[in-house]
């Protein structure tokens, strides 16, 4: 008699914004509307700091460092050969863009050990 395959545990889902706001409101004993306003202001501060006129970096204490680097445009039209298939192709141009990186700070890394 064959055993039934073991069921995989359903992966936990990430917390939604409304769940996050509700939890913060409960812990801080303030309204959800006030928590939402604080989160919106935090986002605006981060945008202002990492924008082109700001210093280009922001450190969220005990959580992460947000940095922005400018990536230059890359010209296309270069002929290359795909190493897997041997087919020849022409590269496409890429426009310049700002790359946003979030890196955990040491306090968060240590907390997850």
PDB file of N, CA and C in Angstrom:
ATOM      1  N   UNK A   1       0.840  -1.168   0.000  1.00  0.00           N
ATOM      2  CA  UNK A   1       0.000   0.000   0.000  1.00  0.00           C
ATOM      3  C   UNK A   1       0.896   1.245   0.000  1.00  0.00           C
ATOM      4  N   UNK A   2       0.646   2.176  -0.940  1.00  0.00           N
ATOM      5  CA  UNK A   2       1.464   3.378  -1.083  1.00  0.00           C
ATOM      6  C   UNK A   2       0.988   4.453  -0.113  1.00  0.00           C
ATOM      7  N   UNK A   3       1.972   5.180   0.404  1.00  0.00           N
ATOM      8  CA  UNK A   3       1.643   6.277   1.307  1.00  0.00           C
ATOM      9  C   UNK A   3       1.189   7.485   0.499  1.00  0.00           C
ATOM     10  N   UNK A   4       0.280   8.237   1.058  1.00  0.00           N
ATOM     11  CA  UNK A   4      -0.168   9.473   0.415  1.00  0.00           C
ATOM     12  C   UNK A   4       0.966  10.493   0.534  1.00  0.00           C
ATOM     13  N   UNK A   5       1.223  11.274  -0.525  1.00  0.00           N
ATOM     14  CA  UNK A   5       2.291  12.256  -0.447  1.00  0.00           C
ATOM     15  C   UNK A   5       1.995  13.295   0.636  1.00  0.00           C
ATOM     16  N   UNK A   6       3.053  13.687   1.322  1.00  0.00           N
ATOM     17  CA  UNK A   6       2.894  14.676   2.385  1.00  0.00           C
ATOM     18  C   UNK A   6       2.497  16.016   1.781  1.00  0.00           C
ATOM     19  N   UNK A   7       1.556  16.661   2.420  1.00  0.00           N
ATOM     20  CA  UNK A   7       1.105  17.960   1.927  1.00  0.00           C
ATOM     21  C   UNK A   7       2.135  19.017   2.293  1.00  0.00           C
ATOM     22  N   UNK A   8       2.380  19.902   1.341  1.00  0.00           N
ATOM     23  CA  UNK A   8       3.304  21.007   1.597  1.00  0.00           C
ATOM     24  C   UNK A   8       2.573  22.064   2.407  1.00  0.00           C
ATOM     25  N   UNK A   9       3.279  22.657   3.335  1.00  0.00           N
ATOM     26  CA  UNK A   9       2.695  23.729   4.119  1.00  0.00           C
ATOM     27  C   UNK A   9       2.512  24.940   3.216  1.00  0.00           C
ATOM     28  N   UNK A  10       1.360  25.562   3.302  1.00  0.00           N
ATOM     29  CA  UNK A  10       1.094  26.734   2.469  1.00  0.00           C
ATOM     30  C   UNK A  10       2.048  27.853   2.883  1.00  0.00           C
ATOM     31  N   UNK A  11       2.682  28.517   1.902  1.00  0.00           N
ATOM     32  CA  UNK A  11       3.596  29.587   2.258  1.00  0.00           C
ATOM     33  C   UNK A  11       2.844  30.749   2.906  1.00  0.00           C
ATOM     34  N   UNK A  12       3.489  31.361   3.873  1.00  0.00           N
ATOM     35  CA  UNK A  12       2.855  32.488   4.549  1.00  0.00           C
ATOM     36  C   UNK A  12       2.813  33.668   3.592  1.00  0.00           C
ATOM     37  N   UNK A  13       1.716  34.393   3.646  1.00  0.00           N
ATOM     38  CA  UNK A  13       1.563  35.551   2.767  1.00  0.00           C
ATOM     39  C   UNK A  13       2.119  36.786   3.462  1.00  0.00           C
ATOM     40  N   UNK A  14       2.624  37.702   2.655  1.00  0.00           N
ATOM     41  CA  UNK A  14       3.156  38.957   3.194  1.00  0.00           C
ATOM     42  C   UNK A  14       2.010  39.791   3.744  1.00  0.00           C
ATOM     43  N   UNK A  15       2.317  40.589   4.746  1.00  0.00           N
ATOM     44  CA  UNK A  15       1.327  41.448   5.368  1.00  0.00           C
ATOM     45  C   UNK A  15       0.924  42.548   4.392  1.00  0.00           C
ATOM     46  N   UNK A  16      -0.362  42.807   4.282  1.00  0.00           N
ATOM     47  CA  UNK A  16      -0.844  43.869   3.408  1.00  0.00           C
ATOM     48  C   UNK A  16      -0.690  45.217   4.109  1.00  0.00           C
ATOM     49  N   UNK A  17      -0.838  46.277   3.329  1.00  0.00           N
ATOM     50  CA  UNK A  17      -0.702  47.615   3.913  1.00  0.00           C
ATOM     51  C   UNK A  17      -1.781  47.845   4.967  1.00  0.00           C
ATOM     52  N   UNK A  18      -3.011  47.421   4.696  1.00  0.00           N
ATOM     53  CA  UNK A  18      -4.094  47.648   5.663  1.00  0.00           C
ATOM     54  C   UNK A  18      -3.858  46.855   6.948  1.00  0.00           C
ATOM     55  N   UNK A  19      -3.304  45.647   6.841  1.00  0.00           N
ATOM     56  CA  UNK A  19      -2.979  44.869   8.036  1.00  0.00           C
ATOM     57  C   UNK A  19      -1.859  45.549   8.824  1.00  0.00           C
ATOM     58  N   UNK A  20      -0.875  46.065   8.088  1.00  0.00           N
ATOM     59  CA  UNK A  20       0.249  46.760   8.720  1.00  0.00           C
ATOM     60  C   UNK A  20      -0.238  48.001   9.460  1.00  0.00           C
ATOM     61  N   UNK A  21      -1.087  48.796   8.798  1.00  0.00           N
ATOM     62  CA  UNK A  21      -1.630  50.011   9.411  1.00  0.00           C
ATOM     63  C   UNK A  21      -2.452  49.656  10.642  1.00  0.00           C
ATOM     64  N   UNK A  22      -3.273  48.610  10.550  1.00  0.00           N
ATOM     65  CA  UNK A  22      -4.106  48.205  11.683  1.00  0.00           C
ATOM     66  C   UNK A  22      -3.253  47.779  12.875  1.00  0.00           C
ATOM     67  N   UNK A  23      -2.179  47.041  12.597  1.00  0.00           N
ATOM     68  CA  UNK A  23      -1.311  46.585  13.687  1.00  0.00           C
ATOM     69  C   UNK A  23      -0.598  47.752  14.361  1.00  0.00           C
ATOM     70  N   UNK A  24      -0.087  48.691  13.556  1.00  0.00           N
ATOM     71  CA  UNK A  24       0.580  49.861  14.138  1.00  0.00           C
ATOM     72  C   UNK A  24      -0.398  50.711  14.938  1.00  0.00           C
ATOM     73  N   UNK A  25      -1.608  50.870  14.428  1.00  0.00           N
ATOM     74  CA  UNK A  25      -2.624  51.657  15.133  1.00  0.00           C
ATOM     75  C   UNK A  25      -2.962  51.027  16.480  1.00  0.00           C
ATOM     76  N   UNK A  26      -3.044  49.702  16.499  1.00  0.00           N
ATOM     77  CA  UNK A  26      -3.353  48.987  17.740  1.00  0.00           C
ATOM     78  C   UNK A  26      -2.221  49.135  18.751  1.00  0.00           C
ATOM     79  N   UNK A  27      -0.975  48.966  18.295  1.00  0.00           N
ATOM     80  CA  UNK A  27       0.180  49.037  19.208  1.00  0.00           C
ATOM     81  C   UNK A  27       0.395  50.449  19.736  1.00  0.00           C
ATOM     82  N   UNK A  28       0.219  51.463  18.869  1.00  0.00           N
ATOM     83  CA  UNK A  28       0.473  52.845  19.273  1.00  0.00           C
ATOM     84  C   UNK A  28      -0.758  53.506  19.879  1.00  0.00           C
ATOM     85  N   UNK A  29      -1.887  52.801  19.833  1.00  0.00           N
ATOM     86  CA  UNK A  29      -3.152  53.309  20.365  1.00  0.00           C
ATOM     87  C   UNK A  29      -3.541  54.639  19.734  1.00  0.00           C
ATOM     88  N   UNK A  30      -3.439  54.688  18.394  1.00  0.00           N
ATOM     89  CA  UNK A  30      -3.895  55.841  17.628  1.00  0.00           C
ATOM     90  C   UNK A  30      -4.773  55.317  16.489  1.00  0.00           C
ATOM     91  N   UNK A  31      -5.385  56.232  15.756  1.00  0.00           N
ATOM     92  CA  UNK A  31      -6.299  55.803  14.697  1.00  0.00           C
ATOM     93  C   UNK A  31      -5.527  55.335  13.456  1.00  0.00           C
ATOM     94  N   UNK A  32      -6.215  54.541  12.654  1.00  0.00           N
ATOM     95  CA  UNK A  32      -5.614  54.051  11.414  1.00  0.00           C
ATOM     96  C   UNK A  32      -5.317  55.216  10.472  1.00  0.00           C
ATOM     97  N   UNK A  33      -6.156  56.230  10.500  1.00  0.00           N
ATOM     98  CA  UNK A  33      -5.966  57.401   9.643  1.00  0.00           C
ATOM     99  C   UNK A  33      -4.674  58.131  10.017  1.00  0.00           C
ATOM    100  N   UNK A  34      -4.385  58.232  11.296  1.00  0.00           N
ATOM    101  CA  UNK A  34      -3.154  58.881  11.750  1.00  0.00           C
ATOM    102  C   UNK A  34      -1.933  58.067  11.337  1.00  0.00           C
ATOM    103  N   UNK A  35      -2.004  56.744  11.458  1.00  0.00           N
ATOM    104  CA  UNK A  35      -0.894  55.872  11.055  1.00  0.00           C
ATOM    105  C   UNK A  35      -0.655  56.001   9.560  1.00  0.00           C
ATOM    106  N   UNK A  36      -1.728  56.023   8.780  1.00  0.00           N
ATOM    107  CA  UNK A  36      -1.610  56.157   7.328  1.00  0.00           C
ATOM    108  C   UNK A  36      -0.954  57.489   6.970  1.00  0.00           C
ATOM    109  N   UNK A  37      -1.301  58.557   7.680  1.00  0.00           N
ATOM    110  CA  UNK A  37      -0.703  59.869   7.434  1.00  0.00           C
ATOM    111  C   UNK A  37       0.788  59.853   7.756  1.00  0.00           C
ATOM    112  N   UNK A  38       1.175  59.175   8.825  1.00  0.00           N
ATOM    113  CA  UNK A  38       2.598  59.070   9.199  1.00  0.00           C
ATOM    114  C   UNK A  38       3.363  58.290   8.132  1.00  0.00           C
ATOM    115  N   UNK A  39       2.804  57.179   7.672  1.00  0.00           N
ATOM    116  CA  UNK A  39       3.468  56.385   6.630  1.00  0.00           C
ATOM    117  C   UNK A  39       3.634  57.189   5.346  1.00  0.00           C
ATOM    118  N   UNK A  40       2.608  57.953   4.969  1.00  0.00           N
ATOM    119  CA  UNK A  40       2.702  58.789   3.775  1.00  0.00           C
ATOM    120  C   UNK A  40       3.800  59.830   3.921  1.00  0.00           C
ATOM    121  N   UNK A  41       3.931  60.402   5.104  1.00  0.00           N
ATOM    122  CA  UNK A  41       4.970  61.411   5.330  1.00  0.00           C
ATOM    123  C   UNK A  41       6.361  60.781   5.315  1.00  0.00           C
ATOM    124  N   UNK A  42       6.499  59.579   5.846  1.00  0.00           N
ATOM    125  CA  UNK A  42       7.788  58.869   5.792  1.00  0.00           C
ATOM    126  C   UNK A  42       8.193  58.650   4.343  1.00  0.00           C
ATOM    127  N   UNK A  43       7.252  58.243   3.518  1.00  0.00           N
ATOM    128  CA  UNK A  43       7.539  58.019   2.097  1.00  0.00           C
ATOM    129  C   UNK A  43       7.961  59.321   1.425  1.00  0.00           C
ATOM    130  N   UNK A  44       7.295  60.414   1.741  1.00  0.00           N
ATOM    131  CA  UNK A  44       7.647  61.706   1.144  1.00  0.00           C
ATOM    132  C   UNK A  44       9.047  62.150   1.566  1.00  0.00           C
ATOM    133  N   UNK A  45       9.399  61.916   2.833  1.00  0.00           N
ATOM    134  CA  UNK A  45      10.739  62.270   3.318  1.00  0.00           C
ATOM    135  C   UNK A  45      11.802  61.462   2.575  1.00  0.00           C
ATOM    136  N   UNK A  46      11.563  60.166   2.422  1.00  0.00           N
ATOM    137  CA  UNK A  46      12.519  59.306   1.714  1.00  0.00           C
ATOM    138  C   UNK A  46      12.651  59.744   0.262  1.00  0.00           C
ATOM    139  N   UNK A  47      11.526  60.028  -0.400  1.00  0.00           N
ATOM    140  CA  UNK A  47      11.581  60.512  -1.785  1.00  0.00           C
ATOM    141  C   UNK A  47      12.394  61.792  -1.890  1.00  0.00           C
ATOM    142  N   UNK A  48      12.181  62.714  -0.960  1.00  0.00           N
ATOM    143  CA  UNK A  48      12.914  63.982  -0.977  1.00  0.00           C
ATOM    144  C   UNK A  48      14.401  63.797  -0.770  1.00  0.00           C
ATOM    145  N   UNK A  49      14.779  62.860   0.085  1.00  0.00           N
ATOM    146  CA  UNK A  49      16.195  62.632   0.376  1.00  0.00           C
ATOM    147  C   UNK A  49      16.922  61.941  -0.763  1.00  0.00           C
ATOM    148  N   UNK A  50      16.264  61.010  -1.442  1.00  0.00           N
ATOM    149  CA  UNK A  50      16.943  60.264  -2.505  1.00  0.00           C
ATOM    150  C   UNK A  50      16.736  60.875  -3.881  1.00  0.00           C
ATOM    151  N   UNK A  51      15.939  61.937  -3.966  1.00  0.00           N
ATOM    152  CA  UNK A  51      15.705  62.598  -5.251  1.00  0.00           C
ATOM    153  C   UNK A  51      16.997  63.244  -5.745  1.00  0.00           C
ATOM    154  N   UNK A  52      16.985  63.664  -6.996  1.00  0.00           N
ATOM    155  CA  UNK A  52      18.183  64.217  -7.614  1.00  0.00           C
ATOM    156  C   UNK A  52      18.698  65.457  -6.888  1.00  0.00           C
ATOM    157  N   UNK A  53      17.820  66.217  -6.240  1.00  0.00           N
ATOM    158  CA  UNK A  53      18.259  67.413  -5.521  1.00  0.00           C
ATOM    159  C   UNK A  53      18.690  67.108  -4.088  1.00  0.00           C
ATOM    160  N   UNK A  54      18.365  65.926  -3.599  1.00  0.00           N
ATOM    161  CA  UNK A  54      18.738  65.526  -2.249  1.00  0.00           C
ATOM    162  C   UNK A  54      20.119  64.887  -2.245  1.00  0.00           C
ATOM    163  N   UNK A  55      20.549  64.385  -1.098  1.00  0.00           N
ATOM    164  CA  UNK A  55      21.881  63.765  -1.001  1.00  0.00           C
ATOM    165  C   UNK A  55      21.990  62.410  -1.708  1.00  0.00           C
ATOM    166  N   UNK A  56      20.889  61.828  -2.106  1.00  0.00           N
ATOM    167  CA  UNK A  56      20.926  60.554  -2.820  1.00  0.00           C
ATOM    168  C   UNK A  56      20.937  59.335  -1.926  1.00  0.00           C
ATOM    169  N   UNK A  57      20.815  59.545  -0.615  1.00  0.00           N
ATOM    170  CA  UNK A  57      20.745  58.398   0.291  1.00  0.00           C
ATOM    171  C   UNK A  57      19.929  58.758   1.518  1.00  0.00           C
ATOM    172  N   UNK A  58      19.365  57.728   2.130  1.00  0.00           N
ATOM    173  CA  UNK A  58      18.558  57.894   3.331  1.00  0.00           C
ATOM    174  C   UNK A  58      18.721  56.654   4.185  1.00  0.00           C
ATOM    175  N   UNK A  59      18.945  56.836   5.478  1.00  0.00           N
ATOM    176  CA  UNK A  59      19.068  55.703   6.389  1.00  0.00           C
ATOM    177  C   UNK A  59      17.831  55.680   7.283  1.00  0.00           C
ATOM    178  N   UNK A  60      17.078  54.588   7.184  1.00  0.00           N
ATOM    179  CA  UNK A  60      15.927  54.370   8.046  1.00  0.00           C
ATOM    180  C   UNK A  60      16.489  53.648   9.269  1.00  0.00           C
ATOM    181  N   UNK A  61      16.525  54.307  10.435  1.00  0.00           N
ATOM    182  CA  UNK A  61      17.190  53.738  11.610  1.00  0.00           C
ATOM    183  C   UNK A  61      16.752  52.308  11.926  1.00  0.00           C
ATOM    184  N   UNK A  62      17.730  51.446  12.173  1.00  0.00           N
ATOM    185  CA  UNK A  62      17.545  50.038  12.524  1.00  0.00           C
ATOM    186  C   UNK A  62      16.839  49.213  11.454  1.00  0.00           C
ATOM    187  N   UNK A  63      16.729  49.721  10.234  1.00  0.00           N
ATOM    188  CA  UNK A  63      16.033  48.973   9.201  1.00  0.00           C
ATOM    189  C   UNK A  63      16.856  48.855   7.918  1.00  0.00           C
ATOM    190  N   UNK A  64      16.998  49.956   7.187  1.00  0.00           N
ATOM    191  CA  UNK A  64      17.687  49.853   5.901  1.00  0.00           C
ATOM    192  C   UNK A  64      18.286  51.184   5.466  1.00  0.00           C
ATOM    193  N   UNK A  65      19.131  51.087   4.458  1.00  0.00           N
ATOM    194  CA  UNK A  65      19.735  52.253   3.823  1.00  0.00           C
ATOM    195  C   UNK A  65      19.201  52.288   2.399  1.00  0.00           C
ATOM    196  N   UNK A  66      18.639  53.418   1.989  1.00  0.00           N
ATOM    197  CA  UNK A  66      18.099  53.588   0.641  1.00  0.00           C
ATOM    198  C   UNK A  66      19.066  54.482  -0.129  1.00  0.00           C
ATOM    199  N   UNK A  67      19.558  53.996  -1.265  1.00  0.00           N
ATOM    200  CA  UNK A  67      20.468  54.793  -2.089  1.00  0.00           C
ATOM    201  C   UNK A  67      19.979  54.804  -3.532  1.00  0.00           C
ATOM    202  N   UNK A  68      20.362  55.851  -4.240  1.00  0.00           N
ATOM    203  CA  UNK A  68      20.015  55.976  -5.650  1.00  0.00           C
ATOM    204  C   UNK A  68      21.293  56.222  -6.430  1.00  0.00           C
ATOM    205  N   UNK A  69      21.475  55.453  -7.502  1.00  0.00           N
ATOM    206  CA  UNK A  69      22.612  55.673  -8.392  1.00  0.00           C
ATOM    207  C   UNK A  69      22.078  55.883  -9.797  1.00  0.00           C
ATOM    208  N   UNK A  70      22.731  56.728 -10.541  1.00  0.00           N
ATOM    209  CA  UNK A  70      22.323  57.025 -11.914  1.00  0.00           C
ATOM    210  C   UNK A  70      23.014  56.058 -12.861  1.00  0.00           C
ATOM    211  N   UNK A  71      22.243  55.354 -13.661  1.00  0.00           N
ATOM    212  CA  UNK A  71      22.774  54.449 -14.672  1.00  0.00           C
ATOM    213  C   UNK A  71      22.685  55.153 -16.021  1.00  0.00           C
ATOM    214  N   UNK A  72      23.812  55.250 -16.711  1.00  0.00           N
ATOM    215  CA  UNK A  72      23.860  55.935 -17.999  1.00  0.00           C
ATOM    216  C   UNK A  72      23.196  55.100 -19.088  1.00  0.00           C
ATOM    217  N   UNK A  73      22.851  55.778 -20.179  1.00  0.00           N
ATOM    218  CA  UNK A  73      22.247  55.104 -21.324  1.00  0.00           C
ATOM    219  C   UNK A  73      23.280  54.204 -21.994  1.00  0.00           C
ATOM    220  N   UNK A  74      22.802  53.104 -22.587  1.00  0.00           N
ATOM    221  CA  UNK A  74      23.672  52.169 -23.298  1.00  0.00           C
ATOM    222  C   UNK A  74      23.221  52.135 -24.749  1.00  0.00           C
ATOM    223  N   UNK A  75      24.173  52.334 -25.665  1.00  0.00           N
ATOM    224  CA  UNK A  75      23.837  52.303 -27.087  1.00  0.00           C
ATOM    225  C   UNK A  75      23.542  50.880 -27.526  1.00  0.00           C
ATOM    226  N   UNK A  76      22.670  50.763 -28.487  1.00  0.00           N
ATOM    227  CA  UNK A  76      22.336  49.458 -29.037  1.00  0.00           C
ATOM    228  C   UNK A  76      22.968  49.307 -30.408  1.00  0.00           C
ATOM    229  N   UNK A  77      22.508  48.324 -31.162  1.00  0.00           N
ATOM    230  CA  UNK A  77      22.984  48.118 -32.515  1.00  0.00           C
ATOM    231  C   UNK A  77      24.235  47.274 -32.627  1.00  0.00           C
ATOM    232  N   UNK A  78      24.682  46.705 -31.522  1.00  0.00           N
ATOM    233  CA  UNK A  78      25.882  45.865 -31.535  1.00  0.00           C
ATOM    234  C   UNK A  78      25.477  44.428 -31.851  1.00  0.00           C
ATOM    235  N   UNK A  79      26.179  43.796 -32.780  1.00  0.00           N
ATOM    236  CA  UNK A  79      25.863  42.413 -33.131  1.00  0.00           C
ATOM    237  C   UNK A  79      26.577  41.463 -32.177  1.00  0.00           C
ATOM    238  N   UNK A  80      25.812  40.513 -31.642  1.00  0.00           N
ATOM    239  CA  UNK A  80      26.369  39.519 -30.729  1.00  0.00           C
ATOM    240  C   UNK A  80      25.839  38.152 -31.101  1.00  0.00           C
ATOM    241  N   UNK A  81      26.481  37.119 -30.558  1.00  0.00           N
ATOM    242  CA  UNK A  81      26.052  35.746 -30.817  1.00  0.00           C
ATOM    243  C   UNK A  81      25.622  35.109 -29.502  1.00  0.00           C
ATOM    244  N   UNK A  82      24.440  34.509 -29.509  1.00  0.00           N
ATOM    245  CA  UNK A  82      23.922  33.800 -28.345  1.00  0.00           C
ATOM    246  C   UNK A  82      24.759  32.539 -28.147  1.00  0.00           C
ATOM    247  N   UNK A  83      25.383  32.408 -26.981  1.00  0.00           N
ATOM    248  CA  UNK A  83      26.271  31.265 -26.735  1.00  0.00           C
ATOM    249  C   UNK A  83      25.528  29.939 -26.663  1.00  0.00           C
ATOM    250  N   UNK A  84      24.269  29.956 -26.307  1.00  0.00           N
ATOM    251  CA  UNK A  84      23.511  28.711 -26.182  1.00  0.00           C
ATOM    252  C   UNK A  84      23.012  28.188 -27.517  1.00  0.00           C
ATOM    253  N   UNK A  85      22.480  29.100 -28.339  1.00  0.00           N
ATOM    254  CA  UNK A  85      21.883  28.653 -29.599  1.00  0.00           C
ATOM    255  C   UNK A  85      22.746  28.943 -30.816  1.00  0.00           C
ATOM    256  N   UNK A  86      23.710  29.843 -30.670  1.00  0.00           N
ATOM    257  CA  UNK A  86      24.560  30.220 -31.801  1.00  0.00           C
ATOM    258  C   UNK A  86      23.902  31.237 -32.721  1.00  0.00           C
ATOM    259  N   UNK A  87      22.697  31.675 -32.378  1.00  0.00           N
ATOM    260  CA  UNK A  87      21.985  32.643 -33.211  1.00  0.00           C
ATOM    261  C   UNK A  87      22.568  34.041 -33.011  1.00  0.00           C
ATOM    262  N   UNK A  88      22.603  34.799 -34.085  1.00  0.00           N
ATOM    263  CA  UNK A  88      23.111  36.168 -34.023  1.00  0.00           C
ATOM    264  C   UNK A  88      21.940  37.100 -33.716  1.00  0.00           C
ATOM    265  N   UNK A  89      22.211  38.119 -32.895  1.00  0.00           N
ATOM    266  CA  UNK A  89      21.178  39.098 -32.577  1.00  0.00           C
ATOM    267  C   UNK A  89      21.809  40.469 -32.447  1.00  0.00           C
ATOM    268  N   UNK A  90      20.951  41.505 -32.508  1.00  0.00           N
ATOM    269  CA  UNK A  90      21.403  42.888 -32.389  1.00  0.00           C
ATOM    270  C   UNK A  90      20.894  43.421 -31.065  1.00  0.00           C
ATOM    271  N   UNK A  91      21.787  44.031 -30.271  1.00  0.00           N
ATOM    272  CA  UNK A  91      21.399  44.554 -28.966  1.00  0.00           C
ATOM    273  C   UNK A  91      20.492  45.767 -29.119  1.00  0.00           C
ATOM    274  N   UNK A  92      19.635  45.956 -28.122  1.00  0.00           N
ATOM    275  CA  UNK A  92      18.712  47.092 -28.128  1.00  0.00           C
ATOM    276  C   UNK A  92      19.279  48.195 -27.235  1.00  0.00           C
ATOM    277  N   UNK A  93      18.994  49.438 -27.564  1.00  0.00           N
ATOM    278  CA  UNK A  93      19.472  50.537 -26.708  1.00  0.00           C
ATOM    279  C   UNK A  93      18.682  50.574 -25.391  1.00  0.00           C
ATOM    280  N   UNK A  94      19.365  51.002 -24.327  1.00  0.00           N
ATOM    281  CA  UNK A  94      18.720  51.140 -23.025  1.00  0.00           C
ATOM    282  C   UNK A  94      18.802  52.604 -22.607  1.00  0.00           C
ATOM    283  N   UNK A  95      17.700  53.198 -22.171  1.00  0.00           N
ATOM    284  CA  UNK A  95      17.745  54.594 -21.731  1.00  0.00           C
ATOM    285  C   UNK A  95      18.401  54.711 -20.353  1.00  0.00           C
ATOM    286  N   UNK A  96      18.813  55.917 -20.020  1.00  0.00           N
ATOM    287  CA  UNK A  96      19.379  56.175 -18.699  1.00  0.00           C
ATOM    288  C   UNK A  96      18.257  56.079 -17.663  1.00  0.00           C
ATOM    289  N   UNK A  97      18.601  55.666 -16.442  1.00  0.00           N
ATOM    290  CA  UNK A  97      17.604  55.547 -15.390  1.00  0.00           C
ATOM    291  C   UNK A  97      18.263  55.656 -14.020  1.00  0.00           C
ATOM    292  N   UNK A  98      17.435  55.874 -13.007  1.00  0.00           N
ATOM    293  CA  UNK A  98      17.892  55.908 -11.623  1.00  0.00           C
ATOM    294  C   UNK A  98      17.628  54.549 -10.996  1.00  0.00           C
ATOM    295  N   UNK A  99      18.662  53.956 -10.393  1.00  0.00           N
ATOM    296  CA  UNK A  99      18.515  52.660  -9.749  1.00  0.00           C
ATOM    297  C   UNK A  99      18.431  52.864  -8.238  1.00  0.00           C
ATOM    298  N   UNK A 100      17.361  52.341  -7.646  1.00  0.00           N
ATOM    299  CA  UNK A 100      17.141  52.467  -6.208  1.00  0.00           C
ATOM    300  C   UNK A 100      17.541  51.156  -5.550  1.00  0.00           C
ATOM    301  N   UNK A 101      18.375  51.250  -4.505  1.00  0.00           N
ATOM    302  CA  UNK A 101      18.803  50.055  -3.778  1.00  0.00           C
ATOM    303  C   UNK A 101      18.444  50.212  -2.307  1.00  0.00           C
ATOM    304  N   UNK A 102      17.965  49.121  -1.723  1.00  0.00           N
ATOM    305  CA  UNK A 102      17.696  49.069  -0.292  1.00  0.00           C
ATOM    306  C   UNK A 102      18.603  48.005   0.294  1.00  0.00           C
ATOM    307  N   UNK A 103      19.393  48.389   1.279  1.00  0.00           N
ATOM    308  CA  UNK A 103      20.302  47.444   1.926  1.00  0.00           C
ATOM    309  C   UNK A 103      20.021  47.437   3.424  1.00  0.00           C
ATOM    310  N   UNK A 104      19.955  46.266   4.002  1.00  0.00           N
ATOM    311  CA  UNK A 104      19.695  46.206   5.448  1.00  0.00           C
ATOM    312  C   UNK A 104      20.879  46.745   6.240  1.00  0.00           C
ATOM    313  N   UNK A 105      20.585  47.395   7.359  1.00  0.00           N
ATOM    314  CA  UNK A 105      21.649  47.881   8.234  1.00  0.00           C
ATOM    315  C   UNK A 105      22.059  46.746   9.177  1.00  0.00           C
ATOM    316  N   UNK A 106      23.166  46.940   9.862  1.00  0.00           N
ATOM    317  CA  UNK A 106      23.729  45.895  10.716  1.00  0.00           C
ATOM    318  C   UNK A 106      22.755  45.440  11.802  1.00  0.00           C
ATOM    319  N   UNK A 107      21.998  46.381  12.363  1.00  0.00           N
ATOM    320  CA  UNK A 107      21.054  46.027  13.422  1.00  0.00           C
ATOM    321  C   UNK A 107      20.001  45.032  12.929  1.00  0.00           C
ATOM    322  N   UNK A 108      19.530  45.186  11.715  1.00  0.00           N
ATOM    323  CA  UNK A 108      18.554  44.249  11.163  1.00  0.00           C
ATOM    324  C   UNK A 108      19.193  42.901  10.865  1.00  0.00           C
ATOM    325  N   UNK A 109      20.404  42.917  10.317  1.00  0.00           N
ATOM    326  CA  UNK A 109      21.111  41.673  10.018  1.00  0.00           C
ATOM    327  C   UNK A 109      21.321  40.882  11.309  1.00  0.00           C
ATOM    328  N   UNK A 110      21.750  41.574  12.359  1.00  0.00           N
ATOM    329  CA  UNK A 110      21.988  40.896  13.637  1.00  0.00           C
ATOM    330  C   UNK A 110      20.698  40.341  14.237  1.00  0.00           C
ATOM    331  N   UNK A 111      19.594  41.046  14.052  1.00  0.00           N
ATOM    332  CA  UNK A 111      18.311  40.603  14.595  1.00  0.00           C
ATOM    333  C   UNK A 111      17.802  39.345  13.889  1.00  0.00           C
ATOM    334  N   UNK A 112      18.210  39.135  12.644  1.00  0.00           N
ATOM    335  CA  UNK A 112      17.747  37.982  11.880  1.00  0.00           C
ATOM    336  C   UNK A 112      18.622  36.751  12.022  1.00  0.00           C
ATOM    337  N   UNK A 113      19.709  36.846  12.754  1.00  0.00           N
ATOM    338  CA  UNK A 113      20.600  35.693  12.948  1.00  0.00           C
ATOM    339  C   UNK A 113      20.012  34.702  13.894  1.00  0.00           C
TER     340      UNK A 113
END
